[in-house]
GROMACS .gro file of C-alpha atoms in nm:
model
  343
    1MET     CA    1   0.432   0.345   1.811
    2ARG     CA    2   0.614   0.015   1.779
    3ILE     CA    3   0.606  -0.021   1.404
    4GLY     CA    4   0.874  -0.060   1.139
    5LYS     CA    5   1.034   0.246   0.986
    6LYS     CA    6   0.906   0.165   0.639
    7MET     CA    7   0.545   0.136   0.753
    8LYS     CA    8   0.582   0.441   0.974
    9SER     CA    9   0.670   0.653   0.669
   10VAL     CA   10   0.368   0.514   0.483
   11MET     CA   11   0.138   0.598   0.772
   12VAL     CA   12   0.279   0.949   0.811
   13ALA     CA   13   0.210   1.009   0.441
   14VAL     CA   14  -0.148   0.888   0.485
   15PHE     CA   15  -0.207   1.116   0.783
   16ALA     CA   16  -0.054   1.410   0.597
   17LEU     CA   17  -0.314   1.359   0.324
   18LEU     CA   18  -0.590   1.300   0.576
   19LEU     CA   19  -0.534   1.634   0.748
   20ALA     CA   20  -0.376   1.842   0.474
   21GLY     CA   21  -0.700   1.998   0.361
   22CYS     CA   22  -0.717   1.822   0.025
   23SER     CA   23  -0.963   1.565  -0.104
   24CYS     CA   24  -0.837   1.223  -0.202
   25ALA     CA   25  -0.995   0.893  -0.300
   26GLY     CA   26  -1.186   0.734  -0.015
   27LYS     CA   27  -1.123   1.022   0.224
   28ASN     CA   28  -1.339   1.330   0.279
   29VAL     CA   29  -1.164   1.627   0.431
   30TYR     CA   30  -1.343   1.934   0.561
   31PHE     CA   31  -1.241   2.257   0.730
   32SER     CA   32  -1.387   2.345   1.071
   33THR     CA   33  -1.738   2.239   0.974
   34GLY     CA   34  -1.844   2.092   1.305
   35LEU     CA   35  -1.554   2.178   1.532
   36SER     CA   36  -1.562   2.377   1.852
   37LYS     CA   37  -1.305   2.653   1.900
   38ASN     CA   38  -1.103   2.417   2.121
   39GLU     CA   39  -1.091   2.125   1.876
   40VAL     CA   40  -0.794   2.093   1.642
   41PHE     CA   41  -0.944   1.816   1.428
   42LYS     CA   42  -1.188   1.527   1.420
   43ILE     CA   43  -1.140   1.189   1.254
   44ASN     CA   44  -1.470   1.008   1.208
   45GLY     CA   45  -1.616   1.229   1.479
   46SER     CA   46  -1.337   1.156   1.730
   47PRO     CA   47  -1.193   1.495   1.832
   48CYS     CA   48  -0.841   1.599   1.916
   49LYS     CA   49  -0.862   1.897   2.148
   50LEU     CA   50  -0.608   2.172   2.193
   51PRO     CA   51  -0.488   2.061   2.541
   52GLU     CA   52  -0.407   1.715   2.398
   53SER     CA   53  -0.204   1.877   2.122
   54MET     CA   54  -0.020   2.094   2.374
   55LEU     CA   55   0.123   1.787   2.548
   56PHE     CA   56   0.301   1.694   2.226
   57LEU     CA   57   0.381   2.043   2.100
   58THR     CA   58   0.537   2.176   2.420
   59SER     CA   59   0.759   1.870   2.460
   60GLU     CA   60   0.873   1.887   2.096
   61LYS     CA   61   0.944   2.257   2.129
   62ASN     CA   62   1.153   2.218   2.444
   63LEU     CA   63   1.340   1.909   2.329
   64TYR     CA   64   1.459   2.091   2.016
   65GLU     CA   65   1.535   2.416   2.196
   66ASN     CA   66   1.736   2.233   2.462
   67SER     CA   67   1.959   2.098   2.186
   68TYR     CA   68   1.965   2.378   1.927
   69GLY     CA   69   1.836   2.698   2.087
   70SER     CA   70   1.524   2.902   2.015
   71GLU     CA   71   1.662   3.037   1.685
   72ILE     CA   72   1.602   2.695   1.525
   73TRP     CA   73   1.236   2.771   1.451
   74THR     CA   74   1.297   3.020   1.171
   75LYS     CA   75   1.536   2.792   0.981
   76ASP     CA   76   1.415   2.675   0.641
   77ILE     CA   77   1.348   2.307   0.577
   78ALA     CA   78   1.184   2.182   0.257
   79GLY     CA   79   1.033   2.523   0.184
   80MET     CA   80   0.884   2.582   0.529
   81THR     CA   81   1.007   2.704   0.864
   82PHE     CA   82   1.132   2.442   1.107
   83GLU     CA   83   0.843   2.537   1.336
   84GLU     CA   84   0.594   2.450   1.063
   85TYR     CA   85   0.781   2.127   0.992
   86VAL     CA   86   0.766   2.015   1.357
   87LYS     CA   87   0.401   2.114   1.391
   88ASN     CA   88   0.316   1.907   1.082
   89ASN     CA   89   0.492   1.607   1.234
   90VAL     CA   90   0.299   1.650   1.558
   91LYS     CA   91  -0.027   1.677   1.364
   92SER     CA   92   0.048   1.346   1.191
   93GLU     CA   93   0.143   1.183   1.521
   94LEU     CA   94  -0.183   1.294   1.679
   95ALA     CA   95  -0.383   1.173   1.379
   96GLU     CA   96  -0.207   0.837   1.392
   97MET     CA   97  -0.289   0.798   1.760
   98LYS     CA   98  -0.655   0.890   1.709
   99THR     CA   99  -0.692   0.656   1.412
  100MET     CA  100  -0.530   0.365   1.591
  101THR     CA  101  -0.763   0.409   1.887
  102LEU     CA  102  -1.058   0.398   1.648
  103LEU     CA  103  -0.920   0.074   1.508
  104ALA     CA  104  -0.883  -0.059   1.863
  105ARG     CA  105  -1.249   0.013   1.923
  106GLU     CA  106  -1.349  -0.173   1.607
  107LYS     CA  107  -1.129  -0.472   1.696
  108LYS     CA  108  -1.242  -0.466   2.062
  109ILE     CA  109  -0.887  -0.425   2.190
  110LYS     CA  110  -0.869  -0.275   2.538
  111LEU     CA  111  -0.616  -0.196   2.806
  112THR     CA  112  -0.596  -0.425   3.107
  113GLU     CA  113  -0.651  -0.301   3.460
  114GLU     CA  114  -0.277  -0.340   3.522
  115GLU     CA  115  -0.197  -0.129   3.216
  116GLU     CA  116  -0.446   0.137   3.321
  117GLN     CA  117  -0.291   0.151   3.669
  118LYS     CA  118   0.054   0.199   3.518
  119ILE     CA  119  -0.080   0.479   3.299
  120ARG     CA  120  -0.240   0.654   3.597
  121GLN     CA  121   0.097   0.656   3.772
  122ILE     CA  122   0.274   0.794   3.464
  123ALA     CA  123   0.009   1.065   3.417
  124GLU     CA  124   0.036   1.163   3.783
  125THR     CA  125   0.416   1.190   3.757
  126TYR     CA  126   0.391   1.414   3.450
  127TYR     CA  127   0.112   1.632   3.589
  128ASN     CA  128   0.278   1.684   3.926
  129GLY     CA  129   0.589   1.804   3.745
  130LEU     CA  130   0.404   2.094   3.581
  131SER     CA  131   0.419   2.443   3.719
  132PRO     CA  132   0.092   2.633   3.772
  133GLU     CA  133   0.185   2.853   3.475
  134GLU     CA  134   0.230   2.547   3.251
  135MET     CA  135  -0.103   2.400   3.362
  136GLU     CA  136  -0.277   2.728   3.285
  137TYR     CA  137  -0.112   2.781   2.947
  138MET     CA  138  -0.186   2.427   2.827
  139ASN     CA  139  -0.531   2.434   2.990
  140ILE     CA  140  -0.450   2.086   3.112
  141ASN     CA  141  -0.567   1.868   3.398
  142GLN     CA  142  -0.459   1.525   3.515
  143ASP     CA  143  -0.757   1.352   3.352
  144THR     CA  144  -0.656   1.488   3.011
  145VAL     CA  145  -0.297   1.375   3.060
  146GLU     CA  146  -0.414   1.028   3.162
  147ASP     CA  147  -0.652   1.008   2.865
  148VAL     CA  148  -0.374   1.093   2.617
  149TYR     CA  149  -0.138   0.837   2.768
  150GLN     CA  150  -0.416   0.579   2.745
  151GLN     CA  151  -0.468   0.658   2.378
  152TYR     CA  152  -0.097   0.627   2.312
  153TYR     CA  153  -0.060   0.291   2.486
  154LEU     CA  154  -0.377   0.160   2.323
  155ALA     CA  155  -0.243   0.260   1.981
  156LYS     CA  156   0.073   0.061   2.053
  157LYS     CA  157  -0.133  -0.234   2.174
  158VAL     CA  158  -0.342  -0.243   1.855
  159TYR     CA  159  -0.035  -0.305   1.645
  160THR     CA  160   0.100  -0.566   1.887
  161GLU     CA  161  -0.229  -0.755   1.911
  162LEU     CA  162  -0.298  -0.757   1.538
  163THR     CA  163   0.049  -0.884   1.450
  164LYS     CA  164   0.126  -1.120   1.740
  165GLU     CA  165   0.057  -1.431   1.529
  166VAL     CA  166   0.288  -1.316   1.250
  167ASN     CA  167   0.619  -1.493   1.315
  168PRO     CA  168   0.764  -1.610   0.984
  169GLU     CA  169   1.046  -1.863   0.980
  170ILE     CA  170   1.338  -1.690   0.809
  171SER     CA  171   1.662  -1.880   0.758
  172ASP     CA  172   2.011  -1.736   0.778
  173ALA     CA  173   2.045  -1.809   0.406
  174GLU     CA  174   1.744  -1.587   0.329
  175ALA     CA  175   1.862  -1.308   0.558
  176LYS     CA  176   2.234  -1.333   0.486
  177ILE     CA  177   2.431  -1.009   0.457
  178ILE     CA  178   2.760  -1.006   0.270
  179LYS     CA  179   3.028  -0.746   0.205
  180VAL     CA  180   3.219  -0.698  -0.120
  181GLN     CA  181   3.436  -0.448  -0.300
  182GLY     CA  182   3.367  -0.373  -0.661
  183ILE     CA  183   3.515  -0.208  -0.968
  184TYR     CA  184   3.256  -0.075  -1.210
  185ALA     CA  185   3.285   0.034  -1.573
  186ARG     CA  186   2.969   0.197  -1.700
  187THR     CA  187   2.836   0.142  -2.052
  188TYR     CA  188   2.598   0.436  -2.079
  189VAL     CA  189   2.571   0.807  -2.003
  190ILE     CA  190   2.285   1.033  -1.896
  191ASP     CA  191   2.243   1.338  -2.116
  192HIS     CA  192   2.146   1.688  -2.003
  193GLU     CA  193   1.776   1.602  -2.041
  194GLY     CA  194   1.808   1.299  -1.817
  195GLN     CA  195   1.790   1.049  -2.101
  196ARG     CA  196   2.002   0.734  -2.092
  197ILE     CA  197   2.235   0.701  -2.391
  198GLU     CA  198   2.396   0.359  -2.443
  199TYR     CA  199   2.762   0.331  -2.540
  200THR     CA  200   2.836   0.225  -2.894
  201ALA     CA  201   2.958  -0.131  -2.952
  202GLU     CA  202   3.310   0.005  -2.990
  203GLU     CA  203   3.290   0.200  -2.663
  204LYS     CA  204   3.159  -0.106  -2.480
  205SER     CA  205   3.438  -0.318  -2.622
  206ARG     CA  206   3.695  -0.064  -2.503
  207ALA     CA  207   3.542  -0.054  -2.153
  208ARG     CA  208   3.553  -0.432  -2.130
  209SER     CA  209   3.912  -0.442  -2.251
  210ASP     CA  210   4.008  -0.195  -1.980
  211MET     CA  211   3.839  -0.416  -1.719
  212GLU     CA  212   4.030  -0.719  -1.850
  213ASP     CA  213   4.355  -0.529  -1.797
  214LEU     CA  214   4.251  -0.442  -1.440
  215LEU     CA  215   4.157  -0.803  -1.369
  216GLN     CA  216   4.496  -0.922  -1.494
  217GLU     CA  217   4.668  -0.665  -1.270
  218ILE     CA  218   4.468  -0.793  -0.969
  219ASN     CA  219   4.543  -1.156  -1.051
  220ASN     CA  220   4.913  -1.065  -1.071
  221GLY     CA  221   4.903  -0.944  -0.710
  222GLY     CA  222   4.778  -0.587  -0.742
  223ASP     CA  223   4.594  -0.446  -0.439
  224PHE     CA  224   4.221  -0.466  -0.512
  225THR     CA  225   4.124  -0.172  -0.290
  226THR     CA  226   4.376   0.063  -0.450
  227ILE     CA  227   4.289  -0.043  -0.803
  228ALA     CA  228   3.917  -0.015  -0.736
  229SER     CA  229   3.951   0.330  -0.577
  230ASN     CA  230   4.144   0.458  -0.879
  231HIS     CA  231   3.938   0.304  -1.157
  232THR     CA  232   3.573   0.253  -1.061
  233ASP     CA  233   3.297   0.458  -1.224
  234ALA     CA  234   3.079   0.410  -0.916
  235GLY     CA  235   3.057   0.650  -0.624
  236GLN     CA  236   3.173   0.380  -0.384
  237VAL     CA  237   3.397   0.077  -0.371
  238GLU     CA  238   3.252  -0.120  -0.080
  239TYR     CA  239   2.903  -0.269  -0.072
  240GLN     CA  240   2.717  -0.444   0.213
  241PHE     CA  241   2.381  -0.595   0.121
  242GLY     CA  242   2.130  -0.877   0.136
  243LYS     CA  243   1.939  -1.059  -0.135
  244GLY     CA  244   1.717  -0.853  -0.362
  245GLU     CA  245   1.904  -0.527  -0.305
  246MET     CA  246   2.148  -0.513  -0.598
  247ILE     CA  247   2.136  -0.552  -0.974
  248ALA     CA  248   2.064  -0.920  -1.049
  249GLU     CA  249   2.388  -1.019  -1.226
  250PHE     CA  250   2.605  -0.846  -0.965
  251GLU     CA  251   2.410  -1.006  -0.680
  252ALA     CA  252   2.414  -1.357  -0.828
  253ALA     CA  253   2.790  -1.345  -0.867
  254ALA     CA  254   2.848  -1.195  -0.521
  255PHE     CA  255   2.638  -1.452  -0.336
  256GLY     CA  256   2.819  -1.733  -0.516
  257MET     CA  257   3.161  -1.626  -0.388
  258THR     CA  258   3.361  -1.713  -0.077
  259THR     CA  259   3.557  -1.474   0.142
  260GLY     CA  260   3.870  -1.350  -0.035
  261GLN     CA  261   3.762  -1.465  -0.380
  262VAL     CA  262   3.784  -1.233  -0.682
  263SER     CA  263   3.531  -1.271  -0.962
  264GLY     CA  264   3.581  -1.258  -1.334
  265ILE     CA  265   3.422  -0.979  -1.536
  266ILE     CA  266   3.049  -0.964  -1.470
  267ASP     CA  267   2.829  -0.836  -1.754
  268THR     CA  268   2.520  -0.636  -1.650
  269PRO     CA  269   2.279  -0.409  -1.839
  270ASP     CA  270   2.454  -0.111  -1.677
  271GLY     CA  271   2.814  -0.210  -1.741
  272TYR     CA  272   3.091  -0.438  -1.620
  273TYR     CA  273   3.196  -0.532  -1.267
  274ILE     CA  274   3.482  -0.706  -1.096
  275ILE     CA  275   3.405  -0.811  -0.738
  276LYS     CA  276   3.615  -0.915  -0.442
  277CYS     CA  277   3.427  -1.083  -0.157
  278LEU     CA  278   3.532  -0.940   0.179
  279SER     CA  279   3.288  -1.151   0.383
  280ASP     CA  280   3.050  -1.419   0.256
  281TYR     CA  281   2.855  -1.411   0.586
  282MET     CA  282   2.832  -1.118   0.826
  283GLU     CA  283   2.682  -1.281   1.132
  284ALA     CA  284   2.573  -0.982   1.340
  285GLU     CA  285   2.437  -0.794   1.040
  286THR     CA  286   2.253  -1.106   0.921
  287GLN     CA  287   2.073  -1.141   1.253
  288VAL     CA  288   1.971  -0.773   1.244
  289HIS     CA  289   1.847  -0.820   0.887
  290LYS     CA  290   1.648  -1.128   0.991
  291GLN     CA  291   1.471  -0.927   1.259
  292GLN     CA  292   1.398  -0.651   1.008
  293MET     CA  293   1.249  -0.908   0.767
  294ILE     CA  294   1.024  -1.034   1.046
  295GLN     CA  295   0.926  -0.675   1.125
  296ASP     CA  296   0.850  -0.610   0.757
  297ALA     CA  297   0.621  -0.915   0.755
  298LYS     CA  298   0.439  -0.781   1.062
  299ASP     CA  299   0.407  -0.439   0.902
  300LYS     CA  300   0.256  -0.591   0.587
  301ALA     CA  301   0.008  -0.796   0.789
  302PHE     CA  302  -0.093  -0.487   0.983
  303LEU     CA  303  -0.137  -0.273   0.672
  304ASP     CA  304  -0.357  -0.544   0.518
  305ILE     CA  305  -0.598  -0.469   0.804
  306TYR     CA  306  -0.527  -0.099   0.843
  307ASP     CA  307  -0.554   0.019   0.481
  308PRO     CA  308  -0.919  -0.090   0.432
  309PHE     CA  309  -1.005   0.060   0.771
  310ILE     CA  310  -0.861   0.403   0.697
  311ALA     CA  311  -0.991   0.418   0.339
  312ASP     CA  312  -1.332   0.556   0.435
  313LEU     CA  313  -1.237   0.779   0.725
  314THR     CA  314  -1.345   1.142   0.720
  315SER     CA  315  -1.176   1.432   0.891
  316GLU     CA  316  -1.231   1.795   0.981
  317PHE     CA  317  -0.940   2.026   1.055
  318ASN     CA  318  -0.937   2.362   1.232
  319ASP     CA  319  -0.667   2.537   1.032
  320GLU     CA  320  -0.725   2.872   1.201
  321LEU     CA  321  -0.671   2.728   1.549
  322TRP     CA  322  -0.364   2.529   1.446
  323SER     CA  323  -0.207   2.829   1.274
  324SER     CA  324  -0.254   3.039   1.587
  325ILE     CA  325  -0.023   2.812   1.792
  326LYS     CA  326   0.322   2.974   1.811
  327PHE     CA  327   0.627   2.831   1.982
  328SER     CA  328   0.731   3.184   2.071
  329ASP     CA  329   0.428   3.198   2.304
  330MET     CA  330   0.565   2.899   2.497
  331LYS     CA  331   0.879   3.064   2.634
  332ASP     CA  332   0.772   3.001   2.996
  333ILE     CA  333   0.686   2.636   2.927
  334LYS     CA  334   0.988   2.422   3.019
  335VAL     CA  335   0.840   2.071   3.057
  336SER     CA  336   0.992   1.821   2.812
  337ASN     CA  337   0.949   1.474   2.965
  338PHE     CA  338   0.617   1.381   2.802
  339TYR     CA  339   0.778   1.139   2.554
  340GLU     CA  340   1.031   1.009   2.805
  341LEU     CA  341   0.755   0.899   3.043
  342MET     CA  342   0.548   0.765   2.754
  343GLU     CA  343   0.823   0.523   2.656
   0.00000   0.00000   0.00000
């Protein structure tokens, strides 16, 4: 779906809860209560059937195997097999699509005749590319393929329609990205229990004195990059960022500098910094950041509508059916262009 990465991760988390088999505030989750043997799940009575799931699962399976081989599925990732990880992602993607189509129905958003014609052509292309064995295994027909493509495009259209009026005016000054190098002297440590222990006044004074010596060396012609690399307490020397991304004192100093300028010693709650400004305006990066800020505004506007809608949804999930799906059973299924045609 055409949504920002940040919102996408939020939605995936919501769908994981919605179909994970746990109860959470505002959402009632059941197991196989009113599902047929061919239904993977229902959200508010709207079912996702096994053939629909197979369109996604077979493409995911073949795309990964084409790149990494069939042995990838037993690899461990976050305490589960990679097969389980991919299946969970597909489950969330299907739930997202179903939920967005329910929202489309509520908001009376529909596909145009031109869009439906395009979808019919895409579905026909996909279906005609299947072998008889693939059709039989997935229990698929062209109507099902067309229906899934319609749901996908409608889900995309919901987001577009509900955010089309959101076009905030963002200036270059607001979106500006700069690049600096920094030397950092910390004034605290973290003990073995994870507790922050502040330096004593004497230790802080010594750290500041050391920074004063480094600043004098720089002002006498010393190479900033070399000095920073040899003396910083941070894990990096170079920083590229926009407003609101760094500690306040560091950021205020950095945005007040011009290219090539070296700061004095900057006091922060975490320690002392010396900064050299490498670029006070990165044009290409600023324009990318501006577009991301616009996208973030659209995402927020969408979630302001979406969150109340999803709060009272109910779902039923057929865990037994889902668990029975094995990628090893799909060895004769080679089709992998489902996503390619969808985009």
